[in-house]
Coordinates of C-alpha atoms in Angstrom, one line a residue:
X1396 CA 20.9 136.8 -22.6
X1397 CA 19.5 139.8 -20.8
X1398 CA 15.9 139.1 -22.6
X1399 CA 16.0 135.7 -21.3
X1400 CA 16.8 136.6 -18.2
X1401 CA 13.8 139.3 -17.9
X1402 CA 11.3 136.7 -19.4
X1403 CA 12.3 134.3 -16.5
X1404 CA 11.9 137.0 -14.1
X1405 CA 8.6 137.8 -15.2
X1406 CA 7.6 134.1 -15.3
X1407 CA 8.8 133.7 -12.0
X1408 CA 6.9 136.9 -10.7
X1409 CA 3.7 135.6 -12.5
X1410 CA 3.9 132.0 -10.9
X1411 CA 4.7 133.6 -7.7
X1412 CA 1.7 135.9 -7.8
X1413 CA -0.5 132.8 -8.8
X1414 CA 1.0 130.7 -5.9
X1415 CA 0.3 133.7 -3.4
X1416 CA -3.3 134.1 -4.6
X1417 CA -4.0 130.4 -4.1
X1418 CA -2.4 130.6 -0.7
X1419 CA -4.5 133.5 0.2
X1420 CA -7.4 131.4 -0.8
X1421 CA -8.6 133.8 -3.6
X1422 CA -12.2 132.6 -4.2
X1423 CA -14.8 135.4 -3.3
X1424 CA -18.1 133.7 -4.6
X1425 CA -20.1 131.7 -2.1
X1426 CA -21.1 128.5 -3.1
X1427 CA -23.0 126.4 -2.3
X1428 CA -24.8 128.6 0.5
X1429 CA -26.9 126.7 2.6
X1430 CA -29.9 129.1 3.7
X1431 CA -31.6 129.1 7.1
X1432 CA -34.7 127.3 5.3
X1433 CA -32.5 124.6 4.1
X1434 CA -32.7 125.7 0.4
X1435 CA -29.2 125.8 -1.2
X1436 CA -28.0 128.7 -3.3
X1437 CA -25.5 127.7 -6.1
X1438 CA -23.2 130.7 -7.7
X1439 CA -20.6 130.7 -10.7
X1440 CA -18.7 133.5 -11.8
X1441 CA -18.7 133.1 -15.5
X1442 CA -19.8 136.8 -17.1
X1443 CA -18.9 135.6 -20.5
X1444 CA -20.7 132.1 -20.4
X1445 CA -23.7 131.7 -23.1
X1446 CA -25.3 128.9 -21.0
X1447 CA -24.7 127.3 -17.5
X1448 CA -26.5 124.3 -16.0
X1449 CA -26.4 122.7 -12.5
X1450 CA -26.5 119.0 -12.3
X1451 CA -26.9 117.6 -8.9
X1452 CA -28.7 114.4 -7.0
X1453 CA -31.1 116.8 -5.2
X1454 CA -32.9 117.7 -8.5
X1455 CA -35.5 115.4 -10.1
X1456 CA -33.8 112.0 -11.5
X1457 CA -33.8 110.6 -14.7
X1458 CA -33.4 107.0 -15.8
X1459 CA -30.4 105.8 -17.9
X1460 CA -30.1 102.5 -19.6
X1461 CA -26.6 100.9 -19.3
X1462 CA -25.1 97.7 -20.1
X1463 CA -26.0 96.8 -16.5
X1464 CA -29.4 97.8 -16.3
X1465 CA -31.3 100.7 -15.9
X1466 CA -30.2 103.5 -13.3
X1467 CA -31.0 106.8 -11.8
X1468 CA -28.9 109.8 -12.8
X1469 CA -28.9 113.1 -11.6
X1470 CA -31.0 115.8 -12.9
X1471 CA -29.9 119.0 -14.4
X1472 CA -31.5 122.6 -14.2
X1473 CA -30.4 125.8 -16.2
X1474 CA -28.8 128.7 -14.0
X1475 CA -29.8 132.3 -14.3
X1476 CA -27.3 135.1 -14.9
X1477 CA -27.6 138.3 -12.5
X1478 CA -26.6 142.0 -13.3
X1479 CA -23.1 141.2 -11.7
X1480 CA -22.3 138.4 -14.1
X1481 CA -22.8 135.7 -11.5
X1482 CA -24.7 132.7 -12.6
X1483 CA -27.3 131.7 -9.8
X1484 CA -29.9 129.0 -8.8
X1485 CA -31.5 128.3 -5.7
X1486 CA -33.2 125.0 -4.6
X1487 CA -36.3 124.3 -2.6
X1488 CA -35.5 123.2 1.1
X1489 CA -33.6 120.1 1.1
X1490 CA -33.7 117.4 3.6
X1491 CA -30.9 116.2 5.7
X1492 CA -28.6 114.1 3.2
X1493 CA -24.9 114.2 1.6
X1494 CA -25.4 115.8 -1.9
X1495 CA -23.2 115.8 -5.2
X1496 CA -23.4 118.4 -7.9
X1497 CA -21.2 119.9 -11.0
X1498 CA -21.7 122.6 -13.5
X1499 CA -22.0 122.4 -17.4
X1500 CA -20.7 125.9 -18.9
X1501 CA -21.2 126.0 -22.5
X1502 CA -21.6 122.2 -22.8
X1503 CA -18.5 121.5 -20.9
X1504 CA -18.9 120.0 -17.5
X1505 CA -16.7 121.6 -14.8
X1506 CA -16.1 121.5 -10.9
X1507 CA -17.4 124.5 -8.6
X1508 CA -14.4 126.5 -8.2
X1509 CA -15.7 128.2 -4.7
X1510 CA -16.2 124.7 -3.3
X1511 CA -13.2 122.5 -2.2
X1512 CA -15.1 119.5 -1.1
X1513 CA -15.1 116.6 -3.7
X1514 CA -15.4 112.9 -4.1
X1515 CA -14.6 110.4 -6.9
X1516 CA -17.0 107.8 -8.1
X1517 CA -15.3 105.4 -10.6
X1518 CA -13.7 108.2 -12.7
X1519 CA -16.0 111.3 -12.3
X1520 CA -15.2 113.7 -9.7
X1521 CA -18.1 115.9 -8.2
X1522 CA -18.5 118.7 -5.6
X1523 CA -20.2 117.5 -2.4
X1524 CA -21.9 119.0 0.4
X1525 CA -24.1 118.1 3.5
X1526 CA -27.2 119.4 5.2
X1527 CA -28.5 118.3 8.3
X1528 CA -31.9 119.4 9.2
X1529 CA -32.2 117.9 12.6
X1530 CA -30.2 115.7 14.8
X1531 CA -30.4 112.2 13.6
X1532 CA -31.4 112.6 10.1
X1533 CA -29.4 111.1 7.2
X1534 CA -27.2 114.3 7.0
X1535 CA -26.3 114.3 10.5
X1536 CA -24.8 110.8 10.4
X1537 CA -22.5 111.9 7.6
X1538 CA -20.8 115.2 9.1
X1539 CA -18.2 115.5 11.4
X1540 CA -19.2 116.3 15.0
X1541 CA -17.7 117.2 18.2
X1542 CA -17.0 113.2 19.2
X1543 CA -14.0 110.9 19.6
X1544 CA -12.7 110.2 16.3
X1545 CA -11.4 106.9 14.8
X1546 CA -8.2 106.6 12.4
X1547 CA -8.4 105.8 8.8
X1548 CA -5.4 104.1 7.4
X1549 CA -4.4 102.6 4.0
X1550 CA -2.1 99.4 4.6
X1551 CA -0.7 96.8 2.4
X1552 CA -1.1 92.8 2.8
X1553 CA 0.3 89.8 1.1
X1554 CA -2.1 87.4 -0.7
X1555 CA -0.5 84.3 -1.3
X1556 CA -3.3 82.9 -3.2
X1557 CA -3.6 85.9 -5.5
X1558 CA 0.4 86.0 -5.4
X1559 CA 0.1 90.0 -5.0
X1560 CA 0.5 92.7 -2.5
X1561 CA -2.9 94.3 -1.9
X1562 CA -4.0 97.4 -0.5
X1563 CA -6.9 97.9 2.2
X1564 CA -8.3 100.7 4.2
X1565 CA -8.9 100.2 7.6
X1566 CA -10.8 102.0 10.1
X1567 CA -10.3 101.6 13.9
X1568 CA -12.2 103.1 16.5
X1569 CA -11.6 106.1 18.9
X1570 CA -9.3 104.5 21.3
X1571 CA -8.3 101.5 19.4
X1572 CA -4.4 102.7 19.8
X1573 CA -4.8 103.2 23.7
X1574 CA -6.2 99.8 24.4
X1575 CA -3.9 97.3 23.2
X1576 CA -5.4 94.6 25.1
X1577 CA -8.9 95.2 24.1
X1578 CA -10.5 92.7 21.4
X1579 CA -12.4 94.3 18.6
X1580 CA -15.2 92.8 16.4
X1581 CA -14.1 93.2 12.5
X1582 CA -16.7 94.3 10.0
X1583 CA -15.5 93.6 6.3
X1584 CA -17.2 96.2 4.0
X1585 CA -16.8 95.7 0.2
X1586 CA -17.4 98.0 -2.8
X1587 CA -19.2 97.8 -6.0
X1588 CA -18.3 97.8 -9.5
X1589 CA -15.9 100.6 -10.7
X1590 CA -14.8 101.1 -7.1
X1591 CA -11.6 100.2 -4.9
X1592 CA -10.6 100.3 -1.4
X1593 CA -11.2 104.0 -1.2
X1594 CA -14.9 103.9 -2.3
X1595 CA -16.4 103.3 1.1
X1596 CA -14.4 105.6 3.2
X1597 CA -14.8 108.6 0.5
X1598 CA -18.2 108.0 -1.0
X1599 CA -19.6 106.0 1.8
X1600 CA -18.7 108.3 4.8
X1601 CA -17.5 105.2 6.7
X1602 CA -15.6 107.0 9.2
X1603 CA -18.2 109.6 10.0
X1604 CA -21.0 107.1 10.4
X1605 CA -19.2 104.8 12.9
X1606 CA -17.7 107.9 14.8
X1607 CA -21.4 109.3 15.2
X1608 CA -23.0 105.7 15.9
X1609 CA -20.3 104.7 18.3
X1610 CA -20.3 107.9 20.2
X1611 CA -24.0 107.8 20.6
X1612 CA -23.9 104.3 21.7
X1613 CA -25.7 103.3 18.9
X1614 CA -23.1 101.0 17.3
X1615 CA -20.2 98.8 19.0
X1616 CA -16.8 99.9 18.7
X1617 CA -15.5 97.8 15.8
X1618 CA -12.6 97.7 13.1
X1619 CA -14.1 98.2 9.4
X1620 CA -11.9 96.5 6.6
X1621 CA -12.5 97.8 3.4
X1622 CA -10.6 95.5 0.6
X1623 CA -10.4 96.1 -3.1
X1624 CA -12.7 93.6 -4.4
X1625 CA -11.3 93.3 -8.0
X1626 CA -9.1 90.5 -7.8
X1627 CA -6.6 91.5 -10.6
X1628 CA -6.5 95.3 -9.5
X1629 CA -4.1 95.6 -6.2
X1630 CA -5.1 99.1 -5.2
X1631 CA -6.7 102.3 -6.2
X1632 CA -5.8 104.6 -8.9
X1633 CA -2.2 105.7 -8.5
X1634 CA -1.5 103.5 -5.5
X1635 CA -0.2 100.4 -7.7
X1636 CA -0.3 101.5 -11.1
X1637 CA 0.8 105.0 -12.4
X1638 CA -1.9 106.9 -14.4
X1639 CA -4.4 104.2 -14.1
X1640 CA -7.7 105.1 -15.1
X1641 CA -10.7 103.1 -13.6
X1642 CA -13.9 102.0 -15.8
X1643 CA -16.9 100.1 -14.7
X1644 CA -15.2 97.2 -17.0
X1645 CA -11.6 97.5 -15.7
X1646 CA -12.5 97.6 -12.1
X1647 CA -15.0 95.0 -11.8
X1648 CA -14.9 91.2 -11.3
X1649 CA -17.1 89.2 -13.6
X1650 CA -16.3 86.3 -11.1
X1651 CA -16.2 86.4 -7.4
X1652 CA -14.3 83.0 -7.4
X1653 CA -10.8 84.5 -6.9
X1654 CA -12.2 86.7 -3.9
X1655 CA -13.7 83.7 -2.4
X1656 CA -10.5 81.9 -2.7
X1657 CA -8.2 84.9 -1.2
X1658 CA -10.6 86.0 1.4
X1659 CA -8.8 83.9 4.1
X1660 CA -5.7 85.6 3.3
X1661 CA -7.2 88.9 4.1
X1662 CA -8.7 87.6 7.4
X1663 CA -5.5 85.9 8.6
X1664 CA -3.5 89.3 8.0
X1665 CA -6.3 91.4 10.0
X1666 CA -6.3 89.0 13.1
X1667 CA -2.6 88.5 13.2
X1668 CA -1.8 92.4 12.8
X1669 CA -5.0 93.8 14.9
X1670 CA -6.1 93.0 18.3
X1671 CA -9.3 91.4 17.3
X1672 CA -12.0 89.1 19.0
X1673 CA -12.0 85.8 16.7
X1674 CA -15.0 83.6 15.7
X1675 CA -18.0 84.0 13.4
X1676 CA -20.1 86.2 15.9
X1677 CA -17.3 88.8 15.8
X1678 CA -17.1 89.1 12.0
X1679 CA -19.6 90.6 9.6
X1680 CA -19.4 91.0 5.8
X1681 CA -21.4 93.6 3.5
X1682 CA -21.2 94.9 0.4
X1683 CA -23.1 97.2 -2.4
X1684 CA -23.9 95.9 -5.8
X1685 CA -21.0 93.7 -6.7
X1686 CA -19.6 93.5 -3.3
X1687 CA -23.3 92.4 -2.0
X1688 CA -23.0 89.6 -4.7
X1689 CA -19.5 88.7 -3.2
X1690 CA -20.8 89.0 0.6
X1691 CA -23.8 86.7 -0.4
X1692 CA -21.0 84.2 -2.0
X1693 CA -18.7 84.5 0.6
X1694 CA -21.3 83.5 3.2
X1695 CA -22.3 80.4 1.2
X1696 CA -18.6 79.4 0.6
X1697 CA -17.5 79.8 4.4
X1698 CA -20.8 79.1 6.4
X1699 CA -19.1 79.6 9.8
X1700 CA -16.9 82.8 9.0
X1701 CA -19.5 85.4 9.3
X1702 CA -22.3 85.9 12.0
X1703 CA -23.6 88.9 10.0
X1704 CA -24.1 89.1 6.4
X1705 CA -25.1 92.5 4.6
X1706 CA -26.4 92.6 0.9
X1707 CA -26.7 96.1 -0.5
X1708 CA -28.5 96.1 -3.8
X1709 CA -26.6 93.0 -4.8
X1710 CA -27.1 89.2 -4.3
X1711 CA -26.6 85.7 -5.4
X1712 CA -29.8 84.7 -6.8
X1713 CA -31.2 81.3 -5.8
X1714 CA -30.9 79.8 -9.5
X1715 CA -27.4 78.6 -9.6
X1716 CA -25.9 75.2 -9.4
X1717 CA -25.7 74.0 -5.8
X1718 CA -27.6 77.0 -4.4
X1719 CA -29.6 74.9 -2.1
X1720 CA -27.1 73.0 -0.5
X1721 CA -25.0 75.8 0.3
X1722 CA -27.7 78.3 1.6
X1723 CA -29.0 75.4 3.8
X1724 CA -25.2 75.0 5.2
X1725 CA -25.1 78.9 5.7
X1726 CA -28.3 79.0 7.7
X1727 CA -27.3 75.8 9.5
X1728 CA -24.2 77.8 11.1
X1729 CA -26.9 80.0 12.8
X1730 CA -25.7 83.4 11.6
X1731 CA -27.3 86.1 13.8
X1732 CA -28.2 88.5 10.5
X1733 CA -29.1 87.9 7.2
X1734 CA -29.8 91.6 5.8
X1735 CA -30.8 92.5 2.3
X1736 CA -31.2 96.3 1.2
X1737 CA -32.7 97.6 -2.1
X1738 CA -34.4 100.6 -3.7
X1739 CA -37.7 100.5 -4.9
X1740 CA -36.4 101.6 -8.3
X1741 CA -33.3 99.6 -8.5
X1742 CA -32.8 97.3 -11.5
X1743 CA -31.4 94.3 -9.3
X1744 CA -34.5 94.4 -7.1
X1745 CA -36.0 91.5 -8.7
X1746 CA -32.8 89.2 -7.5
X1747 CA -33.2 90.5 -4.2
X1748 CA -36.9 89.8 -3.9
X1749 CA -36.1 86.2 -5.2
X1750 CA -33.5 85.5 -2.5
X1751 CA -35.9 86.9 0.1
X1752 CA -38.8 84.5 -1.2
X1753 CA -36.9 81.5 -1.1
X1754 CA -35.5 82.1 2.6
X1755 CA -39.2 82.7 3.5
X1756 CA -40.1 79.6 1.8
X1757 CA -37.7 77.7 3.4
X1758 CA -37.8 79.3 6.7
X1759 CA -34.4 80.8 6.8
X1760 CA -34.6 84.3 8.8
X1761 CA -33.7 87.2 6.4
X1762 CA -34.1 90.9 7.2
X1763 CA -35.3 92.8 4.2
X1764 CA -35.3 96.6 3.7
X1765 CA -36.7 98.5 0.8
X1766 CA -35.8 102.4 0.3
X1767 CA -36.7 104.8 -2.1
X1768 CA -34.8 105.4 -5.0
X1769 CA -32.3 103.2 -7.3
X1770 CA -29.0 102.0 -7.5
X1771 CA -27.1 104.8 -5.7
X1772 CA -24.9 105.8 -3.0
X1773 CA -27.7 107.9 -1.3
X1774 CA -29.2 104.3 -0.5
X1775 CA -25.9 102.5 0.3
X1776 CA -24.9 104.9 2.7
X1777 CA -28.4 104.6 4.7
X1778 CA -28.0 100.7 4.7
X1779 CA -24.5 101.1 6.3
X1780 CA -26.1 103.4 9.0
X1781 CA -28.9 100.8 9.7
X1782 CA -26.7 97.5 9.3
X1783 CA -23.9 98.8 11.6
X1784 CA -26.3 99.3 14.4
X1785 CA -27.3 95.8 14.4
X1786 CA -23.7 94.3 14.7
X1787 CA -22.1 92.5 17.2
X1788 CA -24.8 92.7 19.9

């Protein structure tokens, strides 16, 4: 008994010491270090490691074949061990942006223990950091500034069509709670395959972008609703099903019919629980990849529902049955904006061009924006920043 007591005491002291170290913040290695010239130094204290690599989207990309087409993936580079056993690598000066990275130690991927900032894309976690080289560059919009801040909440609503409770993420602009008589337009923002209702707020930096744009008068104060676009998933991992592991296949809707059928349930909930301005010119919808296709499909299914439609790296191409009549009805409703954005190296660019060319040939007004790069969040954050500035004006 005495020996067990001593063991328990030793374990308590060990755990207590570890907890105290965690509370006191123990990491002494600085990583990432953003240097005055805009370069970034990464460090990892792993004196016994044999090889350490840095993988990041600020390094030259490589193309990878997937079942969904060719996509850019982040490049990798070897790190060098200094005299103190610290592995280091310094980049060239970087432009303003939000960047992601991780380490690979002796062939095993790991996070940077010195950087608490992380986000999740499908089931992969990466470290992140932002750089703003000058006011107004991309990184500037993604950072937190001393401006009035909106609120982000997770809300459950009932979908009679899908016979389920479903979770959404809602951004309300600064001042919303203090102005109960004000009526706000609503922007419905849809994620892509493998994503969920957390994707746009975490990976897309929606709150930071909207806070900054609204504070500078570049965007109208608006409510942004970010639903789960997979009809058989009610919520993000852990919110509805314990230990749910997302993948591109179990978090992807092959058909958008169920989302189209059930979307009025979501709009009805928002318009009965938030003080919003109603009518198509006070509603916008946009999405990336799968969400772009869903936005395209919703605008055709409900021609008078949305005055603004954004398709980021995803559209319904003009070769489906009934496409002509549906798109004609959409433009007869006189939407204010039909916006297509896609990367020059994106595998889905071909369908985006087909839709643009079809609309041009039929005299339907569309705005086409082509950026560098492929099917990546770096593009989708830019599209959101541009699109949001054109809404409800």
